[in-house]
Amino acid sequence: MPHVLLIEDDASVRDGMELVLRRHGYGVDTAATGEQALALLDGPDGARVELAVLDLMLPGIDGFEVCRRIRARTATLPVIMLTARGDDRDIVTGLEAGADDYVVKPVTAPVLEARIRAALRRAEPSGPVRGAETDPAGLVIDRAGLTVTKRGVLIALPPTELRLLLELSASPGRVFSREQLLASVWDHTFLGDSRIVDAAVGRLRAKLEDVPAKPRYVQTVRGFGYRFGPL
């Protein structure tokens, strides 16, 4: 079963979540601070971690900075952030820092486990498998190799951003609503939160576009959603 790193400073919450995850068959490492979590990821046990569950309100280095540092180390580790409040600013800041998803505490065991399963599925190879799609401006999406390059330079994308790009680029010109993208990319059954999609689009544009404010590839269709500009 997958191995999860649980980063939570509240001992009772941490112990309860660890128990739930172990009962569902997950391997679990725990950290009470961001410093401990980063040290674990950099150490010999870091290679076995397949997903991080990260509380935002940590002593010392807060969860936002921990997420940024995780993303600086690796683009592929899924990160689910925990927040004790449904505060829009905290949620948006966490998503912009590179989190793939979030849950608001207190969270029930079925919801947490479902979000973890969905995040791990996004990290798996995705299809359909086709050849490379090339744009004259130098963007190449290799759907078989699951790589993206721009003018010959590899662009490292976390699993969620890669799946979002694959979903949009599979049908150039088609407009996808945020609700459709939440369901197909994030596998969310609750479709009321567009912030997750908007934050992922923003991160994707920052990596793909020459001028993110004037996107060529991931375009906004006001009042409807997003589409991928034809390659």
Tab-separated table of N, CA and C in Angstrom, residues 99-225:
chain	number	residue	atom	x	y	z
A	99	ALA	N	-0.082	23.064	-3.539
A	99	ALA	CA	-0.898	21.944	-3.054
A	99	ALA	C	-1.821	21.460	-4.166
A	100	ASP	N	-2.072	20.156	-4.192
A	100	ASP	CA	-2.942	19.570	-5.199
A	100	ASP	C	-4.408	19.607	-4.797
A	101	ASP	N	-4.663	19.608	-3.503
A	101	ASP	CA	-6.037	19.547	-3.000
A	101	ASP	C	-6.020	20.016	-1.556
A	102	TYR	N	-7.198	20.213	-0.971
A	102	TYR	CA	-7.265	20.596	0.436
A	102	TYR	C	-8.525	20.019	1.073
A	103	VAL	N	-8.465	19.864	2.390
A	103	VAL	CA	-9.636	19.502	3.178
A	103	VAL	C	-9.653	20.380	4.420
A	104	VAL	N	-10.853	20.695	4.883
A	104	VAL	CA	-11.019	21.546	6.059
A	104	VAL	C	-11.249	20.660	7.276
A	105	LYS	N	-10.462	20.888	8.335
A	105	LYS	CA	-10.646	20.151	9.586
A	105	LYS	C	-11.825	20.732	10.353
A	106	PRO	N	-12.528	19.895	11.131
A	106	PRO	CA	-12.318	18.441	11.259
A	106	PRO	C	-12.806	17.698	10.016
A	107	VAL	N	-12.022	16.724	9.586
A	107	VAL	CA	-12.360	15.957	8.393
A	107	VAL	C	-12.667	14.530	8.801
A	108	THR	N	-13.692	13.953	8.182
A	108	THR	CA	-14.051	12.573	8.491
A	108	THR	C	-13.096	11.620	7.789
A	109	ALA	N	-12.978	10.427	8.345
A	109	ALA	CA	-12.073	9.430	7.777
A	109	ALA	C	-12.416	9.094	6.321
A	110	PRO	N	-13.702	8.892	5.960
A	110	PRO	CA	-13.999	8.573	4.555
A	110	PRO	C	-13.610	9.684	3.593
A	111	VAL	N	-13.793	10.945	3.998
A	111	VAL	CA	-13.444	12.058	3.113
A	111	VAL	C	-11.934	12.119	2.914
A	112	LEU	N	-11.177	12.023	4.004
A	112	LEU	CA	-9.720	12.072	3.896
A	112	LEU	C	-9.199	10.927	3.041
A	113	GLU	N	-9.694	9.734	3.280
A	113	GLU	CA	-9.199	8.573	2.540
A	113	GLU	C	-9.572	8.678	1.062
A	114	ALA	N	-10.763	9.224	0.767
A	114	ALA	CA	-11.173	9.395	-0.621
A	114	ALA	C	-10.298	10.411	-1.336
A	115	ARG	N	-9.943	11.501	-0.648
A	115	ARG	CA	-9.084	12.520	-1.261
A	115	ARG	C	-7.683	11.954	-1.506
A	116	ILE	N	-7.189	11.142	-0.578
A	116	ILE	CA	-5.872	10.530	-0.760
A	116	ILE	C	-5.889	9.579	-1.953
A	117	ARG	N	-6.919	8.748	-2.042
A	117	ARG	CA	-7.004	7.810	-3.161
A	117	ARG	C	-7.062	8.560	-4.496
A	118	ALA	N	-7.840	9.646	-4.532
A	118	ALA	CA	-7.951	10.415	-5.769
A	118	ALA	C	-6.615	11.050	-6.139
A	119	ALA	N	-5.896	11.595	-5.158
A	119	ALA	CA	-4.593	12.213	-5.429
A	119	ALA	C	-3.591	11.179	-5.926
A	120	LEU	N	-3.618	9.992	-5.358
A	120	LEU	CA	-2.697	8.936	-5.799
A	120	LEU	C	-3.047	8.453	-7.205
A	121	ARG	N	-4.336	8.424	-7.539
A	121	ARG	CA	-4.718	8.050	-8.903
A	121	ARG	C	-4.201	9.070	-9.905
A	122	ARG	N	-4.230	10.354	-9.529
A	122	ARG	CA	-3.730	11.383	-10.442
A	122	ARG	C	-2.238	11.234	-10.686
A	123	ALA	N	-1.532	10.633	-9.722
A	123	ALA	CA	-0.087	10.449	-9.866
A	123	ALA	C	0.262	9.237	-10.723
A	124	GLU	N	-0.728	8.423	-11.059
A	124	GLU	CA	-0.482	7.254	-11.890
A	124	GLU	C	-0.445	7.666	-13.354
A	125	PRO	N	0.199	6.844	-14.221
A	125	PRO	CA	0.191	7.145	-15.658
A	125	PRO	C	-1.227	7.280	-16.177
A	126	SER	N	-1.428	8.242	-17.065
A	126	SER	CA	-2.776	8.505	-17.579
A	126	SER	C	-2.792	8.358	-19.088
A	127	GLY	N	-3.948	8.143	-19.629
A	127	GLY	CA	-4.130	8.020	-21.058
A	127	GLY	C	-5.151	9.030	-21.536
A	128	PRO	N	-5.602	8.918	-22.781
A	128	PRO	CA	-5.160	7.896	-23.721
A	128	PRO	C	-3.740	8.133	-24.210
A	129	VAL	N	-3.060	7.040	-24.605
A	129	VAL	CA	-1.693	7.161	-25.082
A	129	VAL	C	-1.719	7.513	-26.563
A	130	ARG	N	-1.097	8.622	-26.895
A	130	ARG	CA	-0.953	9.041	-28.286
A	130	ARG	C	0.464	9.550	-28.462
A	131	GLY	N	0.762	9.968	-29.674
A	131	GLY	CA	2.075	10.506	-29.948
A	131	GLY	C	2.209	11.920	-29.419
A	132	ALA	N	3.316	12.552	-29.772
A	132	ALA	CA	3.582	13.906	-29.312
A	132	ALA	C	2.759	14.912	-30.110
A	133	GLU	N	2.332	15.967	-29.418
A	133	GLU	CA	1.640	17.082	-30.053
A	133	GLU	C	2.580	18.277	-29.992
A	134	THR	N	2.786	18.921	-31.140
A	134	THR	CA	3.801	19.958	-31.238
A	134	THR	C	3.178	21.263	-31.695
A	135	ASP	N	3.679	22.351	-31.117
A	135	ASP	CA	3.221	23.690	-31.448
A	135	ASP	C	4.393	24.454	-32.062
A	136	PRO	N	4.147	25.300	-33.075
A	136	PRO	CA	5.254	26.051	-33.680
A	136	PRO	C	6.051	26.885	-32.684
A	137	ALA	N	5.406	27.308	-31.586
A	137	ALA	CA	6.114	28.108	-30.577
A	137	ALA	C	7.032	27.253	-29.709
A	138	GLY	N	7.002	25.932	-29.909
A	138	GLY	CA	7.969	25.083	-29.223
A	138	GLY	C	7.433	24.249	-28.094
A	139	LEU	N	6.109	24.253	-27.861
A	139	LEU	CA	5.532	23.415	-26.817
A	139	LEU	C	5.271	22.021	-27.373
A	140	VAL	N	5.797	21.004	-26.686
A	140	VAL	CA	5.594	19.618	-27.112
A	140	VAL	C	4.991	18.852	-25.939
A	141	ILE	N	3.809	18.263	-26.157
A	141	ILE	CA	3.151	17.432	-25.157
A	141	ILE	C	3.258	15.990	-25.620
A	142	ASP	N	4.081	15.227	-24.961
A	142	ASP	CA	4.279	13.816	-25.300
A	142	ASP	C	3.327	12.998	-24.433
A	143	ARG	N	2.215	12.586	-25.001
A	143	ARG	CA	1.188	11.886	-24.238
A	143	ARG	C	1.589	10.456	-23.924
A	144	ALA	N	2.468	9.876	-24.726
A	144	ALA	CA	2.941	8.521	-24.458
A	144	ALA	C	3.977	8.524	-23.344
A	145	GLY	N	4.927	9.461	-23.417
A	145	GLY	CA	5.980	9.528	-22.406
A	145	GLY	C	5.620	10.362	-21.201
A	146	LEU	N	4.442	11.034	-21.270
A	146	LEU	CA	3.958	11.891	-20.175
A	146	LEU	C	5.002	12.955	-19.813
A	147	THR	N	5.521	13.593	-20.858
A	147	THR	CA	6.464	14.689	-20.653
A	147	THR	C	6.002	15.910	-21.432
A	148	VAL	N	6.412	17.077	-20.951
A	148	VAL	CA	6.099	18.339	-21.614
A	148	VAL	C	7.395	19.123	-21.746
A	149	THR	N	7.678	19.613	-22.944
A	149	THR	CA	8.863	20.430	-23.156
A	149	THR	C	8.467	21.722	-23.844
A	150	LYS	N	9.240	22.764	-23.597
A	150	LYS	CA	9.048	24.062	-24.255
A	150	LYS	C	10.394	24.498	-24.812
A	151	ARG	N	10.464	24.590	-26.154
A	151	ARG	CA	11.708	24.929	-26.847
A	151	ARG	C	12.860	24.015	-26.409
A	152	GLY	N	12.527	22.741	-26.268
A	152	GLY	CA	13.527	21.739	-25.934
A	152	GLY	C	13.844	21.592	-24.465
A	153	VAL	N	13.246	22.424	-23.617
A	153	VAL	CA	13.500	22.366	-22.175
A	153	VAL	C	12.356	21.627	-21.488
A	154	LEU	N	12.695	20.605	-20.689
A	154	LEU	CA	11.682	19.842	-19.977
A	154	LEU	C	11.002	20.700	-18.919
A	155	ILE	N	9.670	20.661	-18.888
A	155	ILE	CA	8.885	21.375	-17.881
A	155	ILE	C	8.385	20.344	-16.877
A	156	ALA	N	8.825	20.458	-15.630
A	156	ALA	CA	8.408	19.513	-14.592
A	156	ALA	C	7.039	19.920	-14.068
A	157	LEU	N	6.055	19.057	-14.261
A	157	LEU	CA	4.690	19.342	-13.814
A	157	LEU	C	4.268	18.321	-12.770
A	158	PRO	N	3.691	18.777	-11.645
A	158	PRO	CA	3.102	17.844	-10.693
A	158	PRO	C	1.983	17.046	-11.361
A	159	PRO	N	1.636	15.891	-10.812
A	159	PRO	CA	0.630	15.043	-11.452
A	159	PRO	C	-0.685	15.757	-11.755
A	160	THR	N	-1.153	16.592	-10.831
A	160	THR	CA	-2.434	17.258	-11.052
A	160	THR	C	-2.359	18.211	-12.235
A	161	GLU	N	-1.277	18.985	-12.326
A	161	GLU	CA	-1.143	19.926	-13.436
A	161	GLU	C	-0.970	19.192	-14.756
A	162	LEU	N	-0.242	18.080	-14.730
A	162	LEU	CA	-0.082	17.293	-15.952
A	162	LEU	C	-1.413	16.731	-16.413
A	163	ARG	N	-2.199	16.195	-15.493
A	163	ARG	CA	-3.512	15.651	-15.875
A	163	ARG	C	-4.427	16.753	-16.392
A	164	LEU	N	-4.361	17.927	-15.791
A	164	LEU	CA	-5.171	19.049	-16.269
A	164	LEU	C	-4.771	19.414	-17.694
A	165	LEU	N	-3.480	19.486	-17.958
A	165	LEU	CA	-3.012	19.801	-19.305
A	165	LEU	C	-3.430	18.727	-20.301
A	166	LEU	N	-3.304	17.463	-19.923
A	166	LEU	CA	-3.705	16.376	-20.819
A	166	LEU	C	-5.194	16.419	-21.110
A	167	GLU	N	-5.988	16.719	-20.086
A	167	GLU	CA	-7.441	16.783	-20.268
A	167	GLU	C	-7.815	17.907	-21.233
A	168	LEU	N	-7.248	19.090	-21.021
A	168	LEU	CA	-7.588	20.228	-21.872
A	168	LEU	C	-7.067	20.040	-23.298
A	169	SER	N	-5.827	19.582	-23.425
A	169	SER	CA	-5.206	19.495	-24.747
A	169	SER	C	-5.719	18.326	-25.572
A	170	ALA	N	-6.426	17.388	-24.954
A	170	ALA	CA	-6.999	16.267	-25.702
A	170	ALA	C	-8.074	16.735	-26.671
A	171	SER	N	-8.686	17.883	-26.373
A	171	SER	CA	-9.752	18.425	-27.232
A	171	SER	C	-9.513	19.910	-27.439
A	172	PRO	N	-8.519	20.284	-28.235
A	172	PRO	CA	-8.224	21.706	-28.439
A	172	PRO	C	-9.449	22.477	-28.927
A	173	GLY	N	-9.668	23.624	-28.305
A	173	GLY	CA	-10.806	24.455	-28.679
A	173	GLY	C	-12.070	24.165	-27.906
A	174	ARG	N	-12.168	22.994	-27.285
A	174	ARG	CA	-13.369	22.665	-26.506
A	174	ARG	C	-13.332	23.406	-25.174
A	175	VAL	N	-14.468	23.952	-24.775
A	175	VAL	CA	-14.561	24.658	-23.499
A	175	VAL	C	-14.986	23.681	-22.408
A	176	PHE	N	-14.198	23.626	-21.331
A	176	PHE	CA	-14.504	22.791	-20.178
A	176	PHE	C	-14.926	23.700	-19.027
A	177	SER	N	-16.023	23.373	-18.376
A	177	SER	CA	-16.408	24.115	-17.177
A	177	SER	C	-15.510	23.695	-16.021
A	178	ARG	N	-15.467	24.513	-14.993
A	178	ARG	CA	-14.693	24.157	-13.804
A	178	ARG	C	-15.233	22.884	-13.169
A	179	GLU	N	-16.549	22.733	-13.187
A	179	GLU	CA	-17.158	21.534	-12.602
A	179	GLU	C	-16.740	20.285	-13.369
A	180	GLN	N	-16.669	20.369	-14.691
A	180	GLN	CA	-16.227	19.218	-15.483
A	180	GLN	C	-14.779	18.865	-15.168
A	181	LEU	N	-13.936	19.879	-15.011
A	181	LEU	CA	-12.531	19.625	-14.714
A	181	LEU	C	-12.349	19.077	-13.309
A	182	LEU	N	-13.123	19.576	-12.347
A	182	LEU	CA	-13.062	19.027	-10.989
A	182	LEU	C	-13.392	17.543	-10.994
A	183	ALA	N	-14.408	17.176	-11.755
A	183	ALA	CA	-14.828	15.776	-11.783
A	183	ALA	C	-13.820	14.896	-12.512
A	184	SER	N	-13.292	15.374	-13.650
A	184	SER	CA	-12.443	14.515	-14.473
A	184	SER	C	-10.991	14.483	-14.007
A	185	VAL	N	-10.477	15.599	-13.490
A	185	VAL	CA	-9.076	15.664	-13.081
A	185	VAL	C	-8.906	15.346	-11.604
A	186	TRP	N	-9.743	15.963	-10.759
A	186	TRP	CA	-9.601	15.784	-9.311
A	186	TRP	C	-10.468	14.655	-8.759
A	187	ASP	N	-11.407	14.168	-9.568
A	187	ASP	CA	-12.304	13.097	-9.127
A	187	ASP	C	-13.098	13.532	-7.899
A	188	HIS	N	-13.515	14.790	-7.878
A	188	HIS	CA	-14.300	15.304	-6.766
A	188	HIS	C	-15.772	15.013	-6.985
A	189	THR	N	-16.415	14.497	-5.947
A	189	THR	CA	-17.852	14.329	-6.011
A	189	THR	C	-18.573	15.613	-5.605
A	190	PHE	N	-17.913	16.463	-4.791
A	190	PHE	CA	-18.451	17.785	-4.464
A	190	PHE	C	-17.887	18.767	-5.476
A	191	LEU	N	-18.759	19.393	-6.264
A	191	LEU	CA	-18.312	20.189	-7.394
A	191	LEU	C	-18.496	21.686	-7.158
A	192	GLY	N	-18.468	22.117	-5.911
A	192	GLY	CA	-18.753	23.511	-5.621
A	192	GLY	C	-17.542	24.390	-5.430
A	193	ASP	N	-16.334	23.895	-5.643
A	193	ASP	CA	-15.135	24.657	-5.304
A	193	ASP	C	-14.260	24.860	-6.530
A	194	SER	N	-14.410	26.013	-7.175
A	194	SER	CA	-13.648	26.297	-8.387
A	194	SER	C	-12.240	26.778	-8.094
A	195	ARG	N	-11.936	27.097	-6.828
A	195	ARG	CA	-10.618	27.639	-6.509
A	195	ARG	C	-9.504	26.642	-6.816
A	196	ILE	N	-9.772	25.361	-6.647
A	196	ILE	CA	-8.760	24.351	-6.937
A	196	ILE	C	-8.376	24.391	-8.405
A	197	VAL	N	-9.379	24.491	-9.283
A	197	VAL	CA	-9.118	24.546	-10.719
A	197	VAL	C	-8.386	25.830	-11.078
A	198	ASP	N	-8.875	26.960	-10.575
A	198	ASP	CA	-8.274	28.253	-10.927
A	198	ASP	C	-6.806	28.318	-10.499
A	199	ALA	N	-6.492	27.796	-9.304
A	199	ALA	CA	-5.108	27.829	-8.828
A	199	ALA	C	-4.219	26.946	-9.693
A	200	ALA	N	-4.695	25.766	-10.076
A	200	ALA	CA	-3.902	24.872	-10.922
A	200	ALA	C	-3.684	25.484	-12.303
A	201	VAL	N	-4.704	26.149	-12.839
A	201	VAL	CA	-4.556	26.837	-14.124
A	201	VAL	C	-3.493	27.926	-14.017
A	202	GLY	N	-3.530	28.688	-12.930
A	202	GLY	CA	-2.537	29.739	-12.739
A	202	GLY	C	-1.120	29.197	-12.685
A	203	ARG	N	-0.922	28.088	-11.967
A	203	ARG	CA	0.411	27.479	-11.891
A	203	ARG	C	0.849	26.948	-13.257
A	204	LEU	N	-0.106	26.358	-13.982
A	204	LEU	CA	0.202	25.812	-15.306
A	204	LEU	C	0.588	26.927	-16.270
A	205	ARG	N	-0.135	28.013	-16.247
A	205	ARG	CA	0.196	29.142	-17.122
A	205	ARG	C	1.580	29.709	-16.821
A	206	ALA	N	1.914	29.787	-15.538
A	206	ALA	CA	3.224	30.338	-15.159
A	206	ALA	C	4.360	29.511	-15.746
A	207	LYS	N	4.119	28.226	-15.996
A	207	LYS	CA	5.165	27.346	-16.511
A	207	LYS	C	5.145	27.221	-18.034
A	208	LEU	N	3.957	27.372	-18.650
A	208	LEU	CA	3.828	27.131	-20.080
A	208	LEU	C	3.880	28.386	-20.928
A	209	GLU	N	3.297	29.452	-20.413
A	209	GLU	CA	3.061	30.629	-21.243
A	209	GLU	C	4.258	31.573	-21.255
A	210	ASP	N	4.508	32.184	-22.412
A	210	ASP	CA	5.515	33.236	-22.488
A	210	ASP	C	5.060	34.458	-21.690
A	211	VAL	N	3.775	34.781	-21.800
A	211	VAL	CA	3.177	35.885	-21.038
A	211	VAL	C	1.938	35.326	-20.342
A	212	PRO	N	2.067	34.893	-19.067
A	212	PRO	CA	0.932	34.256	-18.386
A	212	PRO	C	-0.344	35.090	-18.382
A	213	ALA	N	-0.213	36.416	-18.362
A	213	ALA	CA	-1.403	37.274	-18.357
A	213	ALA	C	-2.115	37.273	-19.708
A	214	LYS	N	-1.405	36.827	-20.752
A	214	LYS	CA	-2.001	36.728	-22.086
A	214	LYS	C	-1.779	35.314	-22.608
A	215	PRO	N	-2.508	34.345	-22.063
A	215	PRO	CA	-2.215	32.934	-22.356
A	215	PRO	C	-2.520	32.545	-23.800
A	216	ARG	N	-1.603	31.810	-24.366
A	216	ARG	CA	-1.793	31.250	-25.703
A	216	ARG	C	-2.427	29.868	-25.627
A	217	TYR	N	-2.059	29.118	-24.569
A	217	TYR	CA	-2.470	27.721	-24.483
A	217	TYR	C	-3.703	27.526	-23.604
A	218	VAL	N	-3.599	27.836	-22.326
A	218	VAL	CA	-4.716	27.618	-21.401
A	218	VAL	C	-5.492	28.922	-21.307
A	219	GLN	N	-6.583	28.982	-22.060
A	219	GLN	CA	-7.329	30.219	-22.230
A	219	GLN	C	-8.595	30.210	-21.386
A	220	THR	N	-8.960	31.380	-20.885
A	220	THR	CA	-10.206	31.550	-20.135
A	220	THR	C	-11.331	31.923	-21.082
A	221	VAL	N	-12.460	31.267	-20.922
A	221	VAL	CA	-13.687	31.659	-21.622
A	221	VAL	C	-14.626	32.186	-20.548
A	222	ARG	N	-14.714	33.476	-20.461
A	222	ARG	CA	-15.421	34.117	-19.343
A	222	ARG	C	-16.862	33.634	-19.236
A	223	GLY	N	-17.209	33.278	-18.008
A	223	GLY	CA	-18.562	32.805	-17.740
A	223	GLY	C	-18.767	31.333	-18.010
A	224	PHE	N	-17.746	30.655	-18.579
A	224	PHE	CA	-17.910	29.244	-18.929
A	224	PHE	C	-16.808	28.365	-18.338
A	225	GLY	N	-15.541	28.738	-18.542
A	225	GLY	CA	-14.476	27.883	-18.024
A	225	GLY	C	-13.181	28.089	-18.781
